[in-house]
Structures are given as C-alpha cells and as structure tokens.
Amino acid sequence: MDTAAPRFDNRLLSLLPGDPEAGPRRREVLGAAWSAVMPTPVAAPALLAWSPDVAALLGFDDADVASDDFAQVFGGNALYAGMQPWAANYGGHQFGHWAGQLGDGRAISLGELVAADGRHWELQLKGAGPTPYSRGADGRAVLRSSIREFLCSEAMHHLGVPTTRALSLVGTGEDVVRDMFYDGHPRAEPGAVVCRVSPSFLRFGSFELPASRGETALLQQLVDACIARDFPELQGQGEALYGDWFAQVAVRTAEMIAHWMRVGFVHGVMNTDNLSVLGLTLDYGPYGWVEDFDPDWTPNTTDAQGRRYRFGTQPQVAYWNLNRLAQALSPLFADVAPLQAGLAAYQATFVACTRRDAAAKLGLAAADDADLQLYQRWQQLMQDGAMDMTLAWRALMRIDPAAPERAVLDAVYYDAERQQAVQAPLQQWLQDYAARLQADPLSASARATKMAAANPLYVLRNWLAQEAIDRAEQGDMEGVRVLQEVLRDPYTERAGLEHFAGKRPAWADNRAGCSMLSCSS
C-alpha cells in the first residue's frame, strides 16, 4: 500500500447525527451518536509490536509498518488522508445498574478503512487522549493493559473465538499515573496506544442511551445504520427487519459466549457497554483464563464480592444483557413477540453450541442428553479435583478406550489432597467415558483430530502475559513477540514450548496482574 492513500469511507458518521461541538471538553451529549475529537499527540511514538495478519488484512506491507508515518498515525500524532476521528456516544448497565452516558472515554476511532477486498474496518486507538466522555480521566492507557489487549485480541482470533482484532501497539514515550487497585497507591507507568480493528464497535449500550432519553428517532437511526453497515444481508423493512436483526444479534452473542466457555475465557466485566452487537469479544480489561477449574472464578477484583461476571454465569449474564437491549428497542415495536423470539433464539443457539462443543471436546460424533451428563460430570470432577482446565482436556486425548488410566491426568492437579479425593469417582467416570468412546462411530484418528481442534493447549494465561509485561516495562519486547507467535497456533503441540503449556506457577498465585486484576488501565 501507498500509506499516503489508504481509502476511507466513514459511513457511520454520514449515517448518524453528530455532536455540534467538537473537541474533548467533558459534557453530556444529547441527540448525537458521536463527537468529533482529535487524538492528543504524544512525545515519542514508537512501534513496539504489530500483527502481520491484521496488517495484511488492511493492506499494509512490511515497509508501511516500518515507516515513521505508521508510528505517528497509530500513536495519535498524525492522520492519513480521509480519516475523521470521533468518539462514540453510548450508555450502559454496569454491574447490573444503569450508569447513564458513558461513551468512548479513552478510545478514538480514526476512520473506516476500505480494504482491497471491499470489506470495511473501523480503526480505533485506545489510549489516545481525552474525549467528551472521559469523565474526568486522562484518556490514556498504560503499557501493561495495552499489551494484554493487543495479545488477547489476536490470541482469541486464532482460538476461533469471534473478536475484535489488534493492528499495533505503540509506545508513547510518556508516563501515565494509575492506581492499579484503587487503593491509594498510584504509580507512574509507561504509556501505550493500541489500534483496535473491527467492522464495527457498536455495542448494546449504543442503543440503550437514546432509549433511556426518549430519543426514539435517534434510536431508529442507529438501528437502521447498524443494519445497513453491518448486517447488509438482512432484507425487509420495519418491525420484521428489526426483529430479524435483533435475532441475529442474539444468535451471534450465543455463539460468542459458547466459545468463551469452550476455551475457558472469562471476560471479567460484561457490562452492556462492553458487548458488541456483532457478537465479537470487545474491550479486553480484567479478563483471565480458568486454570484450576472453578465456575465461580472471576479475574476482576472489582467483581470479587458479588462475582456477577464469574466464569459459570457468563451465559446468563449475556441473556440478561440481551433483555436490556430488547427493552431499549421496544419503542420500535408495536408487539414484543419479535423481541421474545430473539431471546428464545439466544437460548436455543447456546444449547445447540454447547452440545456441539461437548461432542468436540469429548471426541464424539455427536452429543445426546446422556453425553451432556457425562460432560457435566467431567466438569464437576475438574472442579472437585482442582484440575487445570486446559491441561485436563488435553490429557483426555491420551485416554486409551481399551484401558483407561487415571495416570494420564497426574500432571493436571493443583492440590494433592483434592487430587486424592477424586480418584475413585474419576476412575468410574473414565470407565464410562471409555465405554462411550468404544460405542462411538468416530475412528481413533478422527476423534484425536476433533478433540485437538476443540481443546487448545496454549492460551493467554495471566501469568504468561505478566512475564511478557515485566520484560516490556524494562524495554525488552521479545517476550511479547514470542508469546504472540506461540498463540498464533494454539491447538498444535510443539517441541520447546513446554513453558507456555504449563500450570500456573506458585509465584503467580497471589501476584498482581496474575491472580488479581482491575479495570484500571
């Protein structure tokens, strides 16, 4: 690409009313879906990491990425022709309570790039400075959280989980002061900017805000714009079209959540302003991967008491959030039946996805109700025995149906007493599982292939991310680069990568950034 001339078609701005006032002054923004605001320049933008896959998707080659222009643009100091920076206006329910106007407080969209294949990609800088929605904050982001978002966006894509992507990670050359756990101990940390990439960053809260204000005309404009831009395959008009759209949002949400549950991902802060209407994993903050299997685990210290967003409740929370979206959309419907049908589609889709994933993870051609019970018994054993979720599922791939041995699981436990306590029920379960495998039509090789494609070996455990962050904060980005490469192929076991497939080490049990995370960035 000639980086002087990437093509932009900023459809969202042309389809929706904007804020008559430009600039970052904090304010309530009424009757508008976005506010024009420029990124705040930084002292010394330097490219720290980038995704070759995303660069190619957008049409940037290695020379483009290596140019000074690239770091200047994606650090917030310059624009390509055609970019029209804006921050989106939206609200949301946070931890179950309506929070009113929220908006992009530290994210600024640069524009919608049109790729060579005709697809549109919204490019958004996170950490690019204050916006009208910053609510008293500085709009910046620190290196540690930016590394986590950069790595996880791409890791989730390679896991097969619907997600926004990440193009680049740019250091700012400036420090940002953050109180990581809101406990009165702020410190200066290196700043960074991530370029996030998605067809759209519209979220449930985008529609909740105008509905809460009685701005029905704007609500309808938002729905129309979203369908035209992001769901062009939908046909029809009026309530029938809106009902089909809501059902699509619900189905995509169910598919995304099912993938989270399949790989052990915990989002950590499933507020309605953090759920994409495209069914893409959005806003990587205090996320984590389940290690010793516990449906009640949450990585978010802010959620530690109520555990609203714990691993096991994610499907129910998504359904609750969809109900809030349906409530917001109700002024566009004379009859709530289409909205109820969409909610039912979520439930049916999630059940179907769970059945599909249970079969794949267990290595079965298909899963009936009895197989789902087998699946649930295994999950209970993982919990009771304090087994590492990722490693326990991979260990099942080594079970010999003719002679199932508990020894294949010896390396997956975190607690010797709990390991011992589950040995008898585990042996019974393995015998039942072996009998089920012998009755299944899949061949041994087909079963192994199916299980390997559903059960990842390399996931972005918080302690692995923290190791890379520790090095990066000392100026060494090699840890990020290596981890990024490992996570590009999460399902294939490779020699020499044992460290990245290990259980959580003892040093990480109570380490900030590993066992404890917050929304602070």
Coordinates of C-alpha atoms in Angstrom, one line a residue:
M1 CA 0.0 0.0 0.0
D2 CA 1.0 3.6 -0.6
T3 CA 0.4 4.7 3.0
A4 CA -0.3 8.2 1.8
A5 CA -3.5 6.9 0.3
P6 CA -5.4 4.2 2.1
R7 CA -9.1 4.7 1.3
F8 CA -11.6 5.6 4.0
D9 CA -15.4 5.6 3.8
N10 CA -16.6 6.8 7.2
R11 CA -20.2 5.6 6.8
L12 CA -21.1 5.8 10.5
L13 CA -20.5 9.5 10.5
S14 CA -22.5 10.0 7.4
L15 CA -25.5 7.9 8.6
L16 CA -25.8 9.2 12.1
P17 CA -26.1 12.7 13.7
G18 CA -23.0 14.1 15.3
D19 CA -22.4 16.4 18.3
P20 CA -22.4 20.0 17.1
E21 CA -19.5 20.7 19.4
A22 CA -16.0 19.3 18.6
G23 CA -13.1 18.7 20.9
P24 CA -12.5 16.9 24.2
R25 CA -14.4 19.1 26.7
R26 CA -16.3 16.8 29.0
R27 CA -20.0 17.2 28.5
E28 CA -23.4 15.5 28.2
V29 CA -24.0 14.9 24.5
L30 CA -27.7 14.8 23.6
G31 CA -29.3 13.8 20.3
A32 CA -26.0 12.6 18.8
A33 CA -24.2 9.3 18.2
W34 CA -20.7 10.6 18.1
S35 CA -18.4 13.6 18.8
A36 CA -15.6 14.7 16.6
V37 CA -12.3 14.7 18.6
M38 CA -8.7 14.5 17.7
P39 CA -6.1 12.2 19.3
T40 CA -3.8 14.1 21.7
P41 CA -0.2 13.9 20.3
V42 CA 2.4 12.0 22.4
A43 CA 6.1 12.8 23.0
A44 CA 7.8 9.9 21.1
P45 CA 5.6 7.4 19.3
A46 CA 7.5 4.1 18.7
L47 CA 6.1 0.9 17.3
L48 CA 6.5 -1.8 19.9
A49 CA 4.5 -4.7 18.3
W50 CA 2.2 -5.3 15.4
S51 CA 0.1 -8.1 13.9
P52 CA 1.3 -9.1 10.4
D53 CA -2.1 -10.9 9.8
V54 CA -4.1 -7.7 10.5
A55 CA -1.7 -5.5 8.6
A56 CA -2.2 -7.7 5.6
L57 CA -5.9 -7.7 6.1
L58 CA -5.9 -3.9 5.9
G59 CA -3.4 -3.7 3.0
F60 CA -0.2 -2.6 4.9
D61 CA 3.0 -4.3 4.0
D62 CA 6.2 -4.6 6.0
A63 CA 7.6 -1.3 4.6
D64 CA 4.5 0.5 5.5
V65 CA 4.6 -0.7 9.1
A66 CA 8.3 0.1 9.4
S67 CA 7.8 3.7 8.2
D68 CA 7.8 6.6 10.7
D69 CA 4.3 7.6 9.3
F70 CA 2.9 4.4 10.7
A71 CA 4.0 5.0 14.2
Q72 CA 3.0 8.7 14.0
V73 CA -0.6 7.8 12.8
F74 CA -1.2 4.9 15.2
G75 CA 0.4 6.7 18.1
G76 CA -2.1 9.6 17.6
N77 CA 0.2 12.2 16.2
A78 CA -0.9 12.3 12.6
L79 CA -3.7 11.2 10.2
Y80 CA -3.9 9.6 6.8
A81 CA -6.0 11.5 4.3
G82 CA -9.6 10.6 4.7
M83 CA -9.5 9.9 8.5
Q84 CA -12.1 11.8 10.5
P85 CA -11.5 11.0 14.2
W86 CA -14.5 10.6 16.5
A87 CA -15.6 9.1 19.9
A88 CA -18.8 7.2 20.1
N89 CA -21.7 8.2 22.5
Y90 CA -23.3 5.3 24.4
G91 CA -24.5 4.3 27.8
G92 CA -24.7 1.0 29.7
H93 CA -25.7 -1.1 32.6
Q94 CA -22.6 -1.6 34.8
F95 CA -22.7 -4.4 37.3
G96 CA -26.5 -4.6 36.9
H97 CA -27.1 -0.8 37.4
W98 CA -27.9 1.8 34.8
A99 CA -24.9 4.2 34.5
G100 CA -26.3 6.7 32.1
Q101 CA -24.0 8.3 29.5
L102 CA -20.6 6.5 29.2
G103 CA -19.1 6.8 25.7
D104 CA -15.6 6.3 24.4
G105 CA -13.6 7.7 27.3
R106 CA -10.2 6.6 26.1
A107 CA -10.9 5.3 22.6
I108 CA -10.9 7.4 19.4
S109 CA -11.9 5.9 16.1
L110 CA -9.8 7.2 13.2
G111 CA -11.9 6.1 10.3
E112 CA -13.4 3.2 8.4
L113 CA -10.7 1.8 6.1
V114 CA -11.9 0.1 2.9
A115 CA -9.7 -2.9 2.3
A116 CA -8.8 -4.3 -1.2
D117 CA -11.5 -6.9 -0.9
G118 CA -14.1 -4.3 -0.2
R119 CA -14.5 -5.0 3.5
H120 CA -14.7 -2.0 5.8
W121 CA -12.6 -1.9 9.0
E122 CA -13.0 0.7 11.7
L123 CA -9.6 1.6 13.1
Q124 CA -9.8 2.7 16.8
L125 CA -7.0 4.0 19.0
K126 CA -7.3 3.0 22.7
G127 CA -5.3 5.3 24.9
A128 CA -5.2 8.3 22.5
G129 CA -6.2 11.0 24.9
P130 CA -9.3 12.7 26.4
T131 CA -12.7 12.8 24.8
P132 CA -16.0 14.3 25.8
Y133 CA -16.7 11.0 27.5
S134 CA -13.6 10.7 29.6
R135 CA -15.5 11.6 32.8
G136 CA -12.5 13.3 34.4
A137 CA -9.9 10.7 33.3
D138 CA -6.9 11.4 31.0
G139 CA -8.0 9.2 28.2
R140 CA -4.6 7.4 28.3
A141 CA -3.7 3.7 28.7
V142 CA -0.7 2.1 30.3
L143 CA 1.7 -0.4 28.7
R144 CA 0.6 -3.4 30.8
S145 CA -3.1 -3.2 29.9
S146 CA -2.3 -2.3 26.2
I147 CA -0.1 -5.4 25.9
R148 CA -2.9 -7.5 27.4
E149 CA -5.4 -6.1 24.9
F150 CA -3.0 -6.5 21.9
L151 CA -2.1 -10.1 22.7
C152 CA -5.6 -11.2 23.7
S153 CA -7.3 -9.8 20.6
E154 CA -5.1 -11.8 18.3
A155 CA -5.0 -14.9 20.6
M156 CA -8.8 -15.1 20.6
H157 CA -8.9 -14.9 16.8
H158 CA -6.5 -17.8 16.5
L159 CA -8.6 -19.8 19.0
G160 CA -11.6 -19.4 16.7
V161 CA -13.4 -17.0 19.1
P162 CA -15.3 -14.1 17.5
T163 CA -13.3 -11.0 18.4
T164 CA -12.2 -7.5 17.5
R165 CA -8.6 -7.5 16.3
A166 CA -5.4 -5.5 17.1
L167 CA -3.2 -4.0 14.5
S168 CA -0.5 -2.3 16.5
L169 CA 1.0 -1.4 19.9
V170 CA 2.7 2.0 20.0
G171 CA 4.7 3.3 23.0
T172 CA 4.1 7.0 23.7
G173 CA 7.4 7.9 25.4
E174 CA 5.3 9.3 28.3
D175 CA 4.3 8.0 31.7
V176 CA 0.7 7.6 32.8
V177 CA -0.2 7.6 36.5
R178 CA -2.5 4.8 37.6
D179 CA -3.8 3.5 40.9
M180 CA -4.0 -0.2 39.8
F181 CA -6.3 -1.4 42.5
Y182 CA -7.9 1.9 43.5
D183 CA -6.3 1.5 47.0
G184 CA -4.5 4.8 47.3
H185 CA -1.1 3.7 45.8
P186 CA -0.8 5.3 42.4
R187 CA 2.4 5.0 40.4
A188 CA 3.8 6.2 37.1
E189 CA 3.8 3.6 34.3
P190 CA 4.8 3.7 30.7
G191 CA 2.0 4.7 28.3
A192 CA 0.9 3.0 25.1
V193 CA -1.7 3.1 22.4
V194 CA -3.4 0.0 20.8
C195 CA -5.0 0.2 17.4
R196 CA -8.1 -2.0 17.6
V197 CA -9.8 -3.2 14.4
S198 CA -13.4 -4.2 13.8
P199 CA -16.1 -3.9 11.3
S200 CA -18.0 -2.0 14.0
F201 CA -17.6 -1.0 17.6
L202 CA -21.4 -0.5 18.2
R203 CA -22.5 -2.1 21.4
F204 CA -25.6 -2.8 23.4
G205 CA -25.2 0.4 25.2
S206 CA -25.2 2.4 21.9
F207 CA -28.9 1.7 21.7
E208 CA -29.7 1.9 25.4
L209 CA -28.6 5.5 25.8
P210 CA -31.0 7.1 23.3
A211 CA -33.8 4.8 24.5
S212 CA -33.2 6.0 28.1
R213 CA -33.6 9.6 27.0
G214 CA -36.7 9.1 24.9
E215 CA -34.7 9.9 21.7
T216 CA -36.7 7.4 19.6
A217 CA -35.8 9.0 16.3
L218 CA -32.1 8.6 17.1
L219 CA -32.6 5.1 18.3
Q220 CA -34.3 4.2 15.0
Q221 CA -31.5 5.9 13.0
L222 CA -28.9 3.8 15.0
V223 CA -30.7 0.5 14.2
D224 CA -31.1 1.5 10.5
A225 CA -27.4 2.5 10.3
C226 CA -26.2 -0.7 12.0
I227 CA -28.3 -2.9 9.7
A228 CA -27.1 -1.0 6.6
R229 CA -23.5 -1.1 7.5
D230 CA -23.0 -4.3 9.5
F231 CA -25.9 -6.6 8.5
P232 CA -26.4 -5.9 4.8
E233 CA -27.6 -9.4 4.2
L234 CA -30.8 -8.7 6.1
Q235 CA -33.8 -7.8 3.9
G236 CA -37.3 -6.4 4.6
Q237 CA -38.4 -3.4 6.4
G238 CA -40.0 -2.1 9.6
E239 CA -40.6 -4.3 12.6
A240 CA -40.0 -7.5 10.6
L241 CA -36.5 -6.3 9.7
Y242 CA -35.7 -5.1 13.2
G243 CA -36.9 -8.4 14.6
D244 CA -34.6 -10.3 12.3
W245 CA -31.7 -8.0 13.2
F246 CA -32.3 -8.5 17.0
A247 CA -32.4 -12.3 16.5
Q248 CA -29.1 -12.1 14.6
V249 CA -27.5 -10.1 17.5
A250 CA -28.8 -12.7 19.9
V251 CA -27.6 -15.7 17.9
R252 CA -24.1 -14.2 17.4
T253 CA -23.9 -13.4 21.1
A254 CA -24.8 -17.0 22.0
E255 CA -22.1 -18.3 19.6
M256 CA -19.5 -16.0 21.1
I257 CA -20.4 -17.0 24.7
A258 CA -20.3 -20.7 23.8
H259 CA -16.8 -20.2 22.5
W260 CA -15.7 -18.4 25.7
M261 CA -17.0 -21.4 27.7
R262 CA -15.3 -23.9 25.4
V263 CA -11.8 -22.4 25.8
G264 CA -12.2 -21.2 29.5
F265 CA -12.1 -17.5 28.9
V266 CA -13.6 -15.1 31.5
H267 CA -14.3 -11.6 30.2
G268 CA -14.4 -10.1 33.7
V269 CA -16.6 -7.0 33.0
M270 CA -19.7 -7.9 30.9
N271 CA -21.4 -4.6 31.3
T272 CA -23.9 -3.8 28.5
D273 CA -21.5 -1.2 27.1
N274 CA -18.9 -4.0 26.7
L275 CA -21.0 -6.3 24.5
S276 CA -20.8 -5.9 20.7
V277 CA -23.9 -6.2 18.6
L278 CA -21.8 -8.1 16.1
G279 CA -21.1 -10.8 18.6
L280 CA -17.4 -10.0 18.8
T281 CA -15.4 -10.1 22.0
L282 CA -14.9 -6.5 22.9
D283 CA -13.0 -4.5 25.5
Y284 CA -10.2 -6.6 26.9
G285 CA -9.8 -5.4 30.5
P286 CA -9.6 -7.7 33.6
Y287 CA -10.0 -10.9 31.7
G288 CA -8.5 -14.3 32.5
W289 CA -8.4 -17.9 31.6
V290 CA -9.7 -20.5 34.0
E291 CA -6.8 -22.6 35.4
D292 CA -7.8 -24.7 38.4
F293 CA -11.4 -25.3 37.2
D294 CA -13.9 -23.2 39.1
P295 CA -17.2 -21.9 37.7
D296 CA -17.2 -19.2 40.4
W297 CA -13.9 -17.7 39.5
T298 CA -13.6 -14.1 38.3
P299 CA -10.4 -12.3 37.5
N300 CA -11.8 -8.9 38.3
T301 CA -11.1 -7.5 41.8
T302 CA -14.0 -5.1 41.3
D303 CA -16.3 -8.1 41.0
A304 CA -14.7 -10.1 43.8
Q305 CA -17.5 -9.7 46.3
G306 CA -20.6 -10.2 44.1
R307 CA -18.9 -12.3 41.4
R308 CA -21.6 -11.2 38.9
Y309 CA -19.2 -11.9 36.0
R310 CA -17.7 -15.2 37.1
F311 CA -17.0 -17.9 34.5
G312 CA -20.0 -20.0 35.1
T313 CA -22.6 -17.2 34.9
Q314 CA -21.4 -15.7 31.6
P315 CA -24.2 -17.3 29.6
Q316 CA -26.9 -16.0 32.0
V317 CA -25.3 -12.5 32.0
A318 CA -25.3 -12.3 28.2
Y319 CA -29.0 -13.3 28.3
W320 CA -29.7 -10.6 30.9
N321 CA -27.9 -8.0 28.8
L322 CA -29.9 -9.1 25.7
N323 CA -33.0 -8.4 27.7
R324 CA -31.8 -4.9 28.4
L325 CA -31.2 -4.4 24.7
A326 CA -34.6 -5.7 23.9
Q327 CA -36.1 -3.3 26.4
A328 CA -34.2 -0.4 24.8
L329 CA -35.5 -1.5 21.3
S330 CA -39.1 -1.9 22.4
P331 CA -40.2 1.6 21.3
L332 CA -39.6 0.4 17.7
F333 CA -42.1 -2.4 18.1
A334 CA -45.9 -2.5 18.5
D335 CA -45.7 -6.1 19.6
V336 CA -42.9 -7.6 21.8
A337 CA -43.2 -11.0 20.1
P338 CA -40.2 -10.5 17.7
L339 CA -38.1 -9.5 20.7
Q340 CA -39.2 -12.5 22.6
A341 CA -38.4 -14.6 19.6
G342 CA -34.9 -13.2 19.5
L343 CA -34.3 -14.0 23.2
A344 CA -35.5 -17.5 22.5
A345 CA -33.1 -17.8 19.6
Y346 CA -30.3 -17.0 22.0
Q347 CA -31.3 -19.8 24.3
A348 CA -31.7 -22.3 21.5
T349 CA -28.4 -21.3 19.9
F350 CA -26.5 -21.5 23.1
V351 CA -27.8 -25.0 23.9
A352 CA -27.0 -26.2 20.3
C353 CA -23.5 -24.7 20.6
T354 CA -22.9 -26.4 24.0
R355 CA -24.0 -29.7 22.6
R356 CA -21.7 -29.2 19.6
D357 CA -18.7 -28.2 21.8
A358 CA -19.3 -31.0 24.3
A359 CA -19.1 -33.5 21.4
A360 CA -16.0 -32.0 20.0
K361 CA -14.2 -31.7 23.4
L362 CA -15.1 -35.3 24.3
G363 CA -14.2 -36.6 20.8
L364 CA -17.7 -37.8 19.9
A365 CA -19.5 -37.7 16.6
A366 CA -22.4 -36.0 18.3
A367 CA -23.7 -35.5 21.9
D368 CA -27.1 -36.6 23.2
D369 CA -28.5 -35.8 26.6
A370 CA -26.7 -38.7 28.2
D371 CA -23.4 -37.3 26.7
L372 CA -24.2 -33.9 28.2
Q373 CA -24.5 -35.5 31.6
L374 CA -21.1 -37.2 31.0
Y375 CA -19.7 -33.8 30.1
Q376 CA -21.1 -32.2 33.3
R377 CA -19.8 -35.0 35.4
W378 CA -16.3 -34.3 34.0
Q379 CA -16.6 -30.6 34.8
Q380 CA -17.6 -31.5 38.3
L381 CA -14.5 -33.8 38.6
M382 CA -12.3 -31.0 37.3
Q383 CA -13.7 -28.7 39.9
D384 CA -13.6 -31.1 42.8
G385 CA -10.1 -32.2 42.0
A386 CA -8.7 -28.7 41.3
M387 CA -7.6 -29.7 37.8
D388 CA -6.2 -27.3 35.3
M389 CA -9.0 -26.9 32.7
T390 CA -6.8 -26.6 29.6
L391 CA -4.4 -29.4 30.6
A392 CA -7.2 -31.7 31.8
W393 CA -9.0 -31.6 28.5
R394 CA -5.8 -32.1 26.6
A395 CA -5.0 -35.1 28.8
L396 CA -8.2 -36.7 27.8
M397 CA -6.9 -37.0 24.3
R398 CA -4.4 -39.6 25.6
I399 CA -7.0 -41.9 27.2
D400 CA -6.9 -45.4 25.7
P401 CA -10.6 -46.6 25.5
A402 CA -9.4 -50.2 25.9
A403 CA -7.6 -49.5 29.2
P404 CA -8.4 -46.0 30.6
E405 CA -5.8 -45.0 33.2
R406 CA -6.0 -42.2 35.7
A407 CA -2.3 -41.7 35.5
V408 CA -2.6 -39.6 32.3
L409 CA -4.1 -36.9 34.5
D410 CA -1.4 -36.9 37.1
A411 CA 0.2 -33.6 35.9
V412 CA -3.0 -31.5 35.8
Y413 CA -3.8 -31.1 39.5
Y414 CA -3.0 -28.1 41.7
D415 CA -3.8 -29.7 45.1
A416 CA -2.6 -33.2 46.2
E417 CA -5.4 -33.7 48.8
R418 CA -8.1 -32.8 46.3
Q419 CA -6.4 -35.0 43.7
Q420 CA -6.6 -37.9 46.0
A421 CA -10.2 -37.2 46.9
V422 CA -11.5 -37.6 43.3
Q423 CA -9.6 -40.8 42.4
A424 CA -12.5 -43.2 42.9
P425 CA -15.2 -41.2 41.1
L426 CA -12.6 -40.3 38.4
Q427 CA -11.9 -44.0 37.7
Q428 CA -15.7 -44.6 37.4
W429 CA -16.0 -41.7 35.0
L430 CA -13.1 -42.8 32.9
Q431 CA -14.6 -46.3 32.5
D432 CA -17.9 -44.7 31.5
Y433 CA -16.1 -42.4 29.1
A434 CA -14.1 -45.3 27.6
A435 CA -17.3 -47.3 27.0
R436 CA -18.9 -44.3 25.3
L437 CA -15.9 -43.9 23.0
Q438 CA -15.9 -47.5 22.1
A439 CA -19.6 -47.2 21.1
D440 CA -19.0 -44.0 19.0
P441 CA -18.7 -44.2 15.2
L442 CA -15.6 -41.9 15.1
S443 CA -12.3 -43.6 14.4
A444 CA -9.4 -43.1 16.8
S445 CA -7.7 -40.7 14.4
A446 CA -10.9 -38.8 13.6
R447 CA -11.5 -38.5 17.4
A448 CA -8.0 -37.2 18.0
T449 CA -8.3 -34.6 15.3
K450 CA -11.7 -33.4 16.5
M451 CA -10.5 -33.1 20.1
A452 CA -7.3 -31.4 19.2
A453 CA -9.3 -28.8 17.2
A454 CA -11.6 -28.0 20.2
N455 CA -9.2 -28.2 23.1
P456 CA -6.4 -25.6 22.9
L457 CA -3.0 -26.2 24.5
Y458 CA -1.6 -22.7 24.5
V459 CA -3.9 -20.0 26.0
L460 CA -3.0 -16.5 27.3
R461 CA -2.8 -17.3 30.9
N462 CA -2.4 -14.2 33.0
W463 CA 1.0 -15.2 34.4
L464 CA 2.3 -15.6 30.8
A465 CA 1.1 -12.2 29.9
Q466 CA 2.6 -10.8 33.1
E467 CA 6.0 -12.3 32.3
A468 CA 5.9 -10.5 28.9
I469 CA 4.8 -7.3 30.6
D470 CA 7.6 -7.4 33.1
R471 CA 10.1 -7.6 30.3
A472 CA 8.4 -4.9 28.2
E473 CA 8.4 -2.5 31.1
Q474 CA 12.2 -2.9 31.1
G475 CA 12.4 -2.1 27.4
D476 CA 12.5 -5.7 26.1
M477 CA 9.7 -6.6 23.8
E478 CA 11.0 -10.1 22.9
G479 CA 8.6 -11.7 25.5
V480 CA 5.6 -10.1 23.7
R481 CA 6.9 -11.2 20.3
V482 CA 7.5 -14.8 21.4
L483 CA 4.1 -15.1 23.2
Q484 CA 2.4 -13.6 20.2
E485 CA 3.9 -16.2 17.9
V486 CA 3.1 -19.1 20.3
L487 CA -0.6 -18.1 20.4
R488 CA -0.9 -17.9 16.7
D489 CA -1.2 -21.8 16.7
P490 CA -2.9 -22.7 20.0
Y491 CA -4.1 -26.2 19.1
T492 CA -0.8 -27.8 17.9
E493 CA 1.6 -29.1 20.4
R494 CA 5.2 -28.1 19.5
A495 CA 8.5 -29.1 21.0
G496 CA 10.3 -26.5 23.1
L497 CA 7.2 -24.7 24.1
E498 CA 6.5 -26.6 27.3
H499 CA 6.8 -23.4 29.4
F500 CA 3.7 -22.0 27.6
A501 CA 1.7 -25.1 28.3
G502 CA 2.5 -25.3 32.0
K503 CA 0.3 -25.0 35.0
R504 CA 0.2 -21.7 36.9
P505 CA 3.5 -21.5 39.0
A506 CA 3.4 -20.8 42.7
W507 CA 4.9 -17.3 42.3
A508 CA 1.7 -16.3 40.3
D509 CA -0.8 -17.4 42.9
N510 CA -1.0 -14.0 44.6
R511 CA 0.8 -11.8 42.1
A512 CA -0.9 -8.6 40.9
G513 CA -1.7 -9.0 37.2
C514 CA -1.9 -12.8 37.6
S515 CA -4.4 -13.6 40.3
M516 CA -5.7 -10.0 40.7
L517 CA -6.7 -7.6 38.0
S518 CA -8.8 -4.5 37.9
C519 CA -10.4 -2.2 35.3
S520 CA -7.6 0.3 35.7
S521 CA -5.6 1.0 32.6

